[in-house]
Structure formats: C-alpha cells, structure tokens
Amino acid sequence: MFIKVEGNQFIKNNRPYYFIGTNFWYGAHLAAKQSGDRERLLKELDTLKQNGMTNLRIMAGSEGKNHAPYGIPISMQPAPGVYNDDVLEGLDFLLAEMQKRDMQAVLCLSNFWYWSGGMSHYVSWATGETIPYPNDTNDWERYMRFTAAFYTNEVALNAYKKHVETIITRVNTLTQKAYFEDVTIMCWELANEPYAMQNKAAYIKWIENSSAFIKMLAPHQLVTIGGEGTTPFPWFTNNHGLTDYQFDSLDYITIHIWIQNWEWYHPNNHAKTYKNALKKAKNYIQDHVTIANTLNKPLVLEEFGISRDNLEYYKQATVNHRDTYFKAIFDFLCENIENNTGFVGCNFWAWGGLGAVHTPGNVSNNNMEFIGDPAHEPQGWYSVFESDTTTLQLINDYNLKLSTLSNRYF
C-alpha cells in the first residue's frame, strides 16, 4: 500500500507511520553496475535495515558533467535530455532492493546546490553562461542569484519538467513496474533546498506548477518541496512560509536544521554553545510545527547533523557530542508524536556507511568513493559510518520506540 497523509499524520498499512531515517543521496550512483559498487550497496542496505533506518532520501537527478572537484563524479543527465543508463539502472536496482527490505524512498528530482549538478546546470544549458561556483569565487549570493534565474527561464523550466516526466514514468528494468506505481517510493521532492532569492513570484508559480504536474503523473505518491524552512539568513527569508505550502498538491512540509553552519554551535566550544544551539533548534522545529498545523500537514526534519567531536574529520574520531545531539532531537520527535503535533519523522545527514575518508577535512571528490559528505564540503564532516556503533545503537533504540508509538492505538 502507498503511504498516504491523513490530516497531519502519515499512514502506512492503516497505522501511523513515524521514522528516523537518513540521507542516502548517492544511493542510485552507488548502485550503478559499471561505475558504482553493488556489493557495497547491498551491505549498506542491510545495515540500514538492521538499525531501523528504512526511510531513505535519495537524489533522483544529477545534471552536467566534469564536476570535479566540487560535484558528484558520475551524473545521471550529462546533457539536456541525455541520460547515463548506468546511473538510471542503478536507481532501478536500488529501488528493487529497497522493496525487498520494505524500505521507503524519498526521491529528490533536482538540487539548488551544485554538488549534484542541479538547477544551475539547467540555467547554464539554457543561457550558455558559466556557473559561478562559490568554491572558486567565494561569493555564495552570486551563485544563488544565478541559480534562482531558473524560475524565470522557460527553457530551463521545460528541461526540468522533461526530466521529472522521464523519471516518474520510467519503467524499472528489474521489476517491470513504472515508478509511479511503485509503493517503495513514498514521495517526490521538487528539489533539494530551492530558494526564491529575487524571484519569489516565479518561485511560487514553479512550486504550484511542478507539484501539480507530479501529482498528475503520480497521483498515489506524496509530493513536497524539499526545503529548509525559514532560515536565519536574510537572503533566505523569502522561503518556506505558509505561501510555499498552500497548494493541495503538496502533502507535507520539510525543514533542515544546521546548528553548526548557522553558527549557533561551535564544535571546539561545545560546553558554551551546545545548550543554546539545541534550544534554537527546538524553537525552529516548533515554529514550523505551527505552520504545518495551520495547513494541517505533517512535518519532517529531513536534514540535520553536527561534526565529530572537536571538529575532527577522521573516521575514527569520537562522536559523543553528536550522540548527545541526536538523542535530544529523537527525544523531541517522540515528545511531539506523543502529543500529536504533526512532527512525525526525521532523516539525519548523512549516511557514510562502509565508505572511507580518503581526504579528511578537504573539499574533494574523496577519490570517487561515496560517503555522506558531498564533494563541495570537507570530507568526513557529517558522515555517520557503520563503525559509529553508539550512534547506530541510539538510532535503532529510538526506531523501536517509534514502532511502539505507532502501535499504541491497536
């Protein structure tokens, strides 16, 4: 049965559906037969399943080519309408294996950021202009304004729409099932962290049109934007309020919280910054619970994380502070579920699994080995590895608690 929404709750098999999952954005790429590592993928899925992480957020769109050193090594769509069958068949394989394990996929159709190609490539393809990568220019606002031109460029919008249709109507080469018929796919996301910037009206129109188009193609699956929420930065404040999610074609609201990136928390000064950072994180969730309740829709915290202790990037570094933070977020999730507020799930950022950190602390493609940290960020920063046994035990324990909460009415 497809997961559905009733009021501010998810329903799976006639019961409330709560989850602590993860971001496994590179899943389709790791599953590619030629350029990936299917043996590792199967081990990753087994480990995730064993620890209750059955809700996986995955990129179902990666654009452009020659991304090194800032982007995904192998893209799904190297040129407009031209696809890499190896990666597409990797997505087929991933979904087929997830189905065997009763897992749910949240498929993200593009990205505001360049680490997977993203919307900036649609703009570049349409205009011929060079993407102003902020790793080169140190000017993030310039990149964001360039990318936000996507919403007003009809050529770019049509290319994105064609991609959306290509993926949603694709027939899995292994299961022979169309994606829009696959109960493994819980939700389609318009993009990862799209921002309006200077184009608020066009941005809202894109949300309205794209979500309605997806609902037409896949009426039994859920749709959401994939946004961060109303972040504390001035150029983001046009985003993710009530107007963004007003449409019936959007089923739930997402937020992301970055206590370290937003300078609420400093890992080298945990004792003095953590308590206030956690308070701000909970307030951020609560602010968006209010928005979700106004619209009578569920809320998911689909990205959050902090570094290893003392900002170490090595895989062997301790994660005591991360465990403390994760436990606090999981407790807050359970508290909200018990009070039926509509905050019903979360996905931490991000699964590193069996991957190795070849270039710790460096912006790098990590010798083309996938971990949770995209290539434009320091490698080993936020990844949760299979060797982080205390973190995995924590996640497993809380997923068992969520299962108990789901069964409380029966």
Short mmCIF file of C-alpha atoms in Angstrom, two decimals:
data_model
loop_
_atom_site.label_atom_id
_atom_site.label_comp_id
_atom_site.label_asym_id
_atom_site.label_seq_id
_atom_site.Cartn_x
_atom_site.Cartn_y
_atom_site.Cartn_z
CA MET A 1 0.00 0.00 0.00
CA PHE A 2 1.12 3.54 -0.74
CA ILE A 3 1.92 5.76 2.23
CA LYS A 4 -0.75 8.41 2.50
CA VAL A 5 -1.49 11.51 4.54
CA GLU A 6 -4.47 11.89 6.84
CA GLY A 7 -4.50 15.33 8.44
CA ASN A 8 -1.08 15.92 9.99
CA GLN A 9 -0.12 12.23 10.05
CA PHE A 10 1.44 9.70 7.66
CA ILE A 11 -0.40 6.38 7.37
CA LYS A 12 1.22 3.10 6.29
CA ASN A 13 -0.77 -0.15 6.30
CA ASN A 14 -3.57 1.59 8.21
CA ARG A 15 -1.26 2.67 11.05
CA PRO A 16 0.57 5.92 11.85
CA TYR A 17 3.96 6.00 10.15
CA TYR A 18 6.86 7.51 12.11
CA PHE A 19 10.52 7.21 11.19
CA ILE A 20 14.12 8.04 11.87
CA GLY A 21 15.84 7.57 8.53
CA THR A 22 18.82 9.01 6.75
CA ASN A 23 20.02 10.85 3.71
CA PHE A 24 21.48 8.32 1.29
CA TRP A 25 21.71 10.79 -1.58
CA TYR A 26 24.26 8.78 -3.58
CA GLY A 27 22.28 5.53 -3.46
CA ALA A 28 21.48 5.35 -7.19
CA HIS A 29 25.06 6.18 -8.10
CA LEU A 30 26.50 3.59 -5.74
CA ALA A 31 24.04 1.07 -7.26
CA ALA A 32 25.26 1.68 -10.82
CA LYS A 33 26.53 -1.60 -12.30
CA GLN A 34 29.56 -0.19 -14.11
CA SER A 35 30.55 2.93 -12.16
CA GLY A 36 29.19 2.00 -8.72
CA ASP A 37 29.67 -0.78 -6.19
CA ARG A 38 26.62 -3.02 -5.85
CA GLU A 39 28.29 -5.34 -3.35
CA ARG A 40 28.80 -2.40 -1.01
CA LEU A 41 25.28 -1.10 -1.69
CA LEU A 42 23.68 -4.38 -0.57
CA LYS A 43 25.72 -4.36 2.63
CA GLU A 44 24.70 -0.74 3.27
CA LEU A 45 21.00 -1.52 2.82
CA ASP A 46 21.26 -4.50 5.17
CA THR A 47 22.96 -2.38 7.85
CA LEU A 48 20.39 0.39 7.49
CA LYS A 49 17.53 -2.09 7.73
CA GLN A 50 19.03 -3.79 10.78
CA ASN A 51 19.14 -0.45 12.58
CA GLY A 52 15.62 0.63 11.66
CA MET A 53 16.62 3.16 9.01
CA THR A 54 14.10 2.29 6.34
CA ASN A 55 13.28 5.80 5.10
CA LEU A 56 15.99 6.95 2.70
CA ARG A 57 16.25 10.33 0.97
CA ILE A 58 17.92 9.84 -2.42
CA MET A 59 18.88 12.02 -5.38
CA ALA A 60 16.87 11.09 -8.49
CA GLY A 61 18.50 13.78 -10.56
CA SER A 62 22.12 14.75 -11.15
CA GLU A 63 23.00 17.04 -14.02
CA GLY A 64 26.00 18.05 -16.09
CA LYS A 65 29.49 16.64 -16.40
CA ASN A 66 33.06 17.47 -15.42
CA HIS A 67 32.04 18.25 -11.84
CA ALA A 68 35.40 17.56 -10.19
CA PRO A 69 36.41 18.61 -7.65
CA TYR A 70 33.10 20.02 -6.38
CA GLY A 71 30.44 17.64 -7.63
CA ILE A 72 29.19 14.11 -7.97
CA PRO A 73 31.67 12.04 -10.02
CA ILE A 74 29.16 10.46 -12.42
CA SER A 75 25.93 12.25 -13.32
CA MET A 76 22.55 10.87 -14.35
CA GLN A 77 21.90 13.52 -17.04
CA PRO A 78 25.19 14.76 -18.53
CA ALA A 79 23.39 16.92 -21.14
CA PRO A 80 19.78 18.10 -21.54
CA GLY A 81 17.62 15.03 -22.17
CA VAL A 82 20.68 12.78 -22.47
CA TYR A 83 20.87 10.09 -19.79
CA ASN A 84 23.52 7.81 -18.37
CA ASP A 85 21.82 4.41 -18.42
CA ASP A 86 24.29 3.07 -15.87
CA VAL A 87 23.02 5.51 -13.21
CA LEU A 88 19.36 5.11 -14.24
CA GLU A 89 19.68 1.34 -13.94
CA GLY A 90 21.41 1.95 -10.63
CA LEU A 91 18.24 3.68 -9.43
CA ASP A 92 16.23 0.70 -10.70
CA PHE A 93 18.46 -1.67 -8.74
CA LEU A 94 18.33 0.45 -5.60
CA LEU A 95 14.53 0.62 -5.62
CA ALA A 96 14.22 -3.11 -6.29
CA GLU A 97 16.50 -3.92 -3.35
CA MET A 98 14.71 -1.43 -1.10
CA GLN A 99 11.41 -3.10 -1.98
CA LYS A 100 12.79 -6.45 -0.80
CA ARG A 101 13.58 -4.84 2.57
CA ASP A 102 10.28 -2.94 2.93
CA MET A 103 12.05 0.42 2.77
CA GLN A 104 10.67 3.78 1.64
CA ALA A 105 12.36 6.16 -0.79
CA VAL A 106 12.04 9.93 -0.87
CA LEU A 107 13.27 10.84 -4.35
CA CYS A 108 14.65 14.32 -4.89
CA LEU A 109 14.35 15.44 -8.52
CA SER A 110 16.98 18.21 -8.59
CA ASN A 111 19.12 20.43 -6.37
CA PHE A 112 19.61 24.15 -5.79
CA TRP A 113 23.23 23.36 -4.96
CA TYR A 114 25.88 22.33 -7.45
CA TRP A 115 27.27 19.25 -5.74
CA SER A 116 24.90 17.08 -7.78
CA GLY A 117 24.75 19.38 -10.81
CA GLY A 118 21.35 20.81 -10.09
CA MET A 119 19.29 23.76 -11.21
CA SER A 120 22.34 25.87 -12.03
CA HIS A 121 23.06 23.43 -14.85
CA TYR A 122 19.60 23.93 -16.29
CA VAL A 123 20.31 27.67 -16.28
CA SER A 124 23.74 27.20 -17.83
CA TRP A 125 22.36 24.87 -20.51
CA ALA A 126 19.64 27.40 -21.36
CA THR A 127 21.83 30.52 -21.39
CA GLY A 128 25.31 29.30 -22.22
CA GLU A 129 26.63 31.14 -19.17
CA THR A 130 29.33 29.68 -16.93
CA ILE A 131 28.21 28.65 -13.45
CA PRO A 132 29.90 30.88 -10.83
CA TYR A 133 30.90 28.18 -8.37
CA PRO A 134 31.29 29.71 -4.90
CA ASN A 135 34.26 27.47 -4.13
CA ASP A 136 36.03 29.48 -6.85
CA THR A 137 34.51 32.93 -6.27
CA ASN A 138 33.82 32.82 -2.51
CA ASP A 139 30.56 34.57 -3.40
CA TRP A 140 27.61 32.40 -2.37
CA GLU A 141 24.99 35.05 -3.05
CA ARG A 142 26.18 35.45 -6.64
CA TYR A 143 25.81 31.70 -7.19
CA MET A 144 22.37 31.68 -5.60
CA ARG A 145 21.09 34.56 -7.72
CA PHE A 146 22.46 32.82 -10.83
CA THR A 147 20.66 29.61 -9.89
CA ALA A 148 17.40 31.36 -8.97
CA ALA A 149 17.19 32.61 -12.57
CA PHE A 150 15.94 29.06 -13.19
CA TYR A 151 12.41 30.08 -12.15
CA THR A 152 12.08 32.69 -14.91
CA ASN A 153 13.81 30.82 -17.74
CA GLU A 154 11.30 28.84 -19.81
CA VAL A 155 13.98 26.73 -21.49
CA ALA A 156 15.38 25.70 -18.12
CA LEU A 157 11.92 25.05 -16.68
CA ASN A 158 10.94 22.87 -19.65
CA ALA A 159 14.16 20.86 -19.39
CA TYR A 160 13.46 20.25 -15.69
CA LYS A 161 9.86 19.28 -16.48
CA LYS A 162 11.05 16.76 -19.07
CA HIS A 163 13.40 15.25 -16.51
CA VAL A 164 10.58 14.97 -13.97
CA GLU A 165 8.43 13.15 -16.51
CA THR A 166 11.30 10.90 -17.59
CA ILE A 167 11.94 9.69 -14.05
CA ILE A 168 8.36 9.38 -12.80
CA THR A 169 7.16 7.48 -15.87
CA ARG A 170 10.25 5.29 -16.08
CA VAL A 171 9.65 1.53 -16.03
CA ASN A 172 12.07 -0.26 -13.71
CA THR A 173 14.14 -2.65 -15.81
CA LEU A 174 14.25 -5.20 -12.95
CA THR A 175 10.71 -5.15 -11.55
CA GLN A 176 8.95 -4.08 -14.78
CA LYS A 177 6.97 -1.62 -12.67
CA ALA A 178 6.57 2.05 -13.53
CA TYR A 179 7.98 4.34 -10.88
CA PHE A 180 4.61 5.99 -10.36
CA GLU A 181 3.21 2.54 -9.47
CA ASP A 182 5.98 1.63 -7.03
CA VAL A 183 4.91 1.65 -3.37
CA THR A 184 8.59 1.81 -2.40
CA ILE A 185 8.56 5.46 -3.49
CA MET A 186 6.95 7.39 -0.67
CA CYS A 187 7.46 10.87 -2.05
CA TRP A 188 8.77 13.05 -4.86
CA GLU A 189 10.64 16.22 -3.91
CA LEU A 190 10.79 19.13 -6.31
CA ALA A 191 14.42 19.85 -5.44
CA ASN A 192 16.86 19.97 -2.57
CA GLU A 193 16.72 23.32 -0.77
CA PRO A 194 15.32 25.52 -3.56
CA TYR A 195 15.46 29.25 -2.79
CA ALA A 196 13.42 32.06 -4.24
CA MET A 197 16.05 34.80 -3.92
CA GLN A 198 15.00 37.68 -6.23
CA ASN A 199 12.25 35.67 -7.94
CA LYS A 200 9.63 34.97 -5.25
CA ALA A 201 6.55 35.14 -7.50
CA ALA A 202 8.13 32.92 -10.16
CA TYR A 203 9.36 30.56 -7.47
CA ILE A 204 5.83 30.13 -6.08
CA LYS A 205 4.49 29.55 -9.59
CA TRP A 206 7.17 26.87 -10.15
CA ILE A 207 6.13 25.15 -6.92
CA GLU A 208 2.46 25.27 -7.92
CA ASN A 209 3.00 24.05 -11.48
CA SER A 210 5.61 21.40 -10.70
CA SER A 211 3.76 19.85 -7.76
CA ALA A 212 0.53 19.73 -9.77
CA PHE A 213 2.38 18.11 -12.69
CA ILE A 214 3.90 15.46 -10.42
CA LYS A 215 0.51 14.76 -8.83
CA MET A 216 -0.96 14.27 -12.30
CA LEU A 217 1.78 11.79 -13.18
CA ALA A 218 1.88 10.03 -9.79
CA PRO A 219 -1.44 10.52 -8.02
CA HIS A 220 -0.81 7.82 -5.40
CA GLN A 221 2.57 9.10 -4.20
CA LEU A 222 3.29 12.07 -1.97
CA VAL A 223 4.83 15.36 -3.09
CA THR A 224 6.78 18.00 -1.18
CA ILE A 225 9.19 20.84 -1.95
CA GLY A 226 12.37 19.68 -0.19
CA GLY A 227 13.10 22.99 1.51
CA GLU A 228 14.98 24.05 4.62
CA GLY A 229 12.36 26.29 6.17
CA THR A 230 12.74 29.93 7.16
CA THR A 231 16.46 30.01 7.88
CA PRO A 232 18.22 32.74 9.88
CA PHE A 233 19.89 34.34 6.86
CA PRO A 234 18.40 37.45 5.21
CA TRP A 235 18.59 36.23 1.62
CA PHE A 236 16.67 33.08 2.58
CA THR A 237 13.75 34.76 4.33
CA ASN A 238 11.53 34.74 1.22
CA ASN A 239 11.31 30.98 1.55
CA HIS A 240 9.19 28.27 3.04
CA GLY A 241 6.43 30.05 4.86
CA LEU A 242 2.71 29.43 4.60
CA THR A 243 2.51 30.54 0.96
CA ASP A 244 5.03 27.95 -0.22
CA TYR A 245 2.99 25.00 1.05
CA GLN A 246 -0.53 26.32 0.48
CA PHE A 247 -1.20 24.06 -2.51
CA ASP A 248 -3.23 20.86 -2.23
CA SER A 249 -0.66 19.16 -4.45
CA LEU A 250 1.88 19.38 -1.57
CA ASP A 251 1.36 16.73 1.07
CA TYR A 252 3.79 17.64 3.83
CA ILE A 253 6.35 20.20 4.96
CA THR A 254 10.10 19.69 5.27
CA ILE A 255 12.75 21.55 7.23
CA HIS A 256 16.52 21.30 7.60
CA ILE A 257 18.50 22.44 10.66
CA TRP A 258 22.21 23.25 10.60
CA ILE A 259 23.26 24.42 14.07
CA GLN A 260 26.93 24.45 13.07
CA ASN A 261 26.63 26.00 9.60
CA TRP A 262 24.30 28.67 11.03
CA GLU A 263 26.92 29.45 13.70
CA TRP A 264 24.67 28.55 16.62
CA TYR A 265 27.07 25.80 17.64
CA HIS A 266 30.87 25.61 17.66
CA PRO A 267 32.31 22.10 18.00
CA ASN A 268 35.54 23.38 19.54
CA ASN A 269 33.46 25.11 22.21
CA HIS A 270 30.77 22.54 22.91
CA ALA A 271 30.30 23.39 26.58
CA LYS A 272 29.47 27.03 25.93
CA THR A 273 27.47 26.77 22.68
CA TYR A 274 25.56 23.49 22.68
CA LYS A 275 22.77 24.28 25.14
CA ASN A 276 21.68 27.45 23.36
CA ALA A 277 22.07 25.81 19.93
CA LEU A 278 19.75 22.97 20.94
CA LYS A 279 17.22 25.48 22.25
CA LYS A 280 17.30 27.31 18.90
CA ALA A 281 16.92 24.02 17.02
CA LYS A 282 13.83 23.08 19.04
CA ASN A 283 12.37 26.55 18.56
CA TYR A 284 12.99 26.23 14.82
CA ILE A 285 11.08 22.96 14.75
CA GLN A 286 8.28 24.43 16.84
CA ASP A 287 7.94 27.47 14.55
CA HIS A 288 7.44 25.16 11.59
CA VAL A 289 5.08 22.87 13.51
CA THR A 290 2.90 25.96 13.83
CA ILE A 291 2.99 26.46 10.06
CA ALA A 292 2.29 22.77 9.45
CA ASN A 293 -0.65 22.77 11.83
CA THR A 294 -2.10 25.88 10.20
CA LEU A 295 -2.10 23.95 6.92
CA ASN A 296 -2.98 20.62 8.58
CA LYS A 297 0.03 18.84 7.10
CA PRO A 298 2.77 16.63 8.59
CA LEU A 299 6.27 17.98 9.24
CA VAL A 300 9.55 16.15 8.59
CA LEU A 301 13.03 17.27 9.69
CA GLU A 302 14.84 15.75 6.72
CA GLU A 303 18.36 17.11 7.27
CA PHE A 304 20.29 17.73 10.48
CA GLY A 305 23.70 16.83 11.85
CA ILE A 306 26.87 18.02 13.53
CA SER A 307 30.54 17.17 13.19
CA ARG A 308 32.52 14.61 15.07
CA ASP A 309 33.96 15.74 18.39
CA ASN A 310 36.27 18.78 18.26
CA LEU A 311 35.68 19.14 14.51
CA GLU A 312 37.71 16.06 13.68
CA TYR A 313 37.23 14.66 10.18
CA TYR A 314 38.81 11.24 10.63
CA LYS A 315 36.51 8.25 10.63
CA GLN A 316 37.97 7.01 13.92
CA ALA A 317 37.24 10.27 15.80
CA THR A 318 34.72 10.11 18.63
CA VAL A 319 31.07 11.17 18.29
CA ASN A 320 30.00 11.81 21.89
CA HIS A 321 28.62 15.27 21.11
CA ARG A 322 26.83 14.03 18.02
CA ASP A 323 25.18 11.27 20.01
CA THR A 324 24.05 13.81 22.61
CA TYR A 325 22.53 16.00 19.90
CA PHE A 326 20.86 13.12 18.05
CA LYS A 327 19.35 11.82 21.29
CA ALA A 328 17.93 15.26 22.07
CA ILE A 329 16.34 15.53 18.60
CA PHE A 330 14.95 11.99 18.82
CA ASP A 331 13.50 12.72 22.27
CA PHE A 332 11.89 15.88 20.91
CA LEU A 333 10.46 13.90 17.99
CA CYS A 334 8.95 11.31 20.35
CA GLU A 335 7.53 14.06 22.56
CA ASN A 336 5.85 15.64 19.54
CA ILE A 337 4.49 12.30 18.34
CA GLU A 338 3.04 11.59 21.78
CA ASN A 339 1.33 14.99 21.66
CA ASN A 340 0.14 14.53 18.04
CA THR A 341 1.67 17.82 16.89
CA GLY A 342 2.35 16.62 13.34
CA PHE A 343 6.16 16.44 13.65
CA VAL A 344 6.40 12.79 12.67
CA GLY A 345 9.79 11.93 11.18
CA CYS A 346 13.41 12.84 10.61
CA ASN A 347 16.35 11.93 8.37
CA PHE A 348 19.83 12.74 9.63
CA TRP A 349 22.58 13.92 7.31
CA ALA A 350 24.14 11.71 6.14
CA TRP A 351 24.93 8.02 5.74
CA GLY A 352 28.62 7.25 5.14
CA GLY A 353 28.33 3.55 5.90
CA LEU A 354 31.29 1.49 4.77
CA GLY A 355 32.91 4.38 2.90
CA ALA A 356 36.46 5.51 3.59
CA VAL A 357 37.53 9.10 4.23
CA HIS A 358 40.47 9.43 1.85
CA THR A 359 40.80 13.21 2.10
CA PRO A 360 39.69 14.14 5.65
CA GLY A 361 38.73 17.79 6.06
CA ASN A 362 39.31 18.66 2.41
CA VAL A 363 36.85 19.74 -0.27
CA SER A 364 37.32 16.79 -2.58
CA ASN A 365 35.62 14.04 -4.55
CA ASN A 366 37.16 11.66 -1.96
CA ASN A 367 38.91 9.60 -4.63
CA MET A 368 35.46 8.97 -6.16
CA GLU A 369 34.32 6.97 -3.14
CA PHE A 370 30.90 7.94 -1.83
CA ILE A 371 30.32 8.96 1.76
CA GLY A 372 27.68 11.26 3.24
CA ASP A 373 29.61 14.47 2.60
CA PRO A 374 29.20 15.85 -0.94
CA ALA A 375 32.36 16.85 -2.75
CA HIS A 376 31.94 20.61 -2.21
CA GLU A 377 32.25 20.17 1.56
CA PRO A 378 35.03 18.85 3.85
CA GLN A 379 35.13 15.08 3.67
CA GLY A 380 34.28 13.33 6.93
CA TRP A 381 32.36 16.34 8.30
CA TYR A 382 28.84 14.98 8.86
CA SER A 383 29.03 11.35 7.72
CA VAL A 384 27.71 8.63 10.03
CA PHE A 385 29.66 5.42 9.42
CA GLU A 386 28.90 1.79 10.16
CA SER A 387 31.76 1.93 12.69
CA ASP A 388 29.87 4.59 14.72
CA THR A 389 28.31 1.85 16.80
CA THR A 390 26.99 4.07 19.59
CA THR A 391 25.13 6.24 17.08
CA LEU A 392 23.65 3.22 15.31
CA GLN A 393 22.52 1.75 18.62
CA LEU A 394 20.85 5.04 19.51
CA ILE A 395 19.04 5.17 16.17
CA ASN A 396 17.92 1.56 16.48
CA ASP A 397 16.64 2.08 20.01
CA TYR A 398 14.58 5.10 19.01
CA ASN A 399 13.18 3.42 15.90
CA LEU A 400 11.96 0.62 18.16
CA LYS A 401 10.32 3.26 20.33
CA LEU A 402 8.65 4.79 17.25
CA SER A 403 7.32 1.36 16.34
CA THR A 404 5.78 1.11 19.81
CA LEU A 405 4.23 4.57 19.42
CA SER A 406 2.79 3.55 16.04
CA ASN A 407 1.13 0.54 17.63
CA ARG A 408 -0.28 2.37 20.64
CA TYR A 409 -3.77 2.66 19.13
CA PHE A 410 -4.04 -1.04 18.28
#
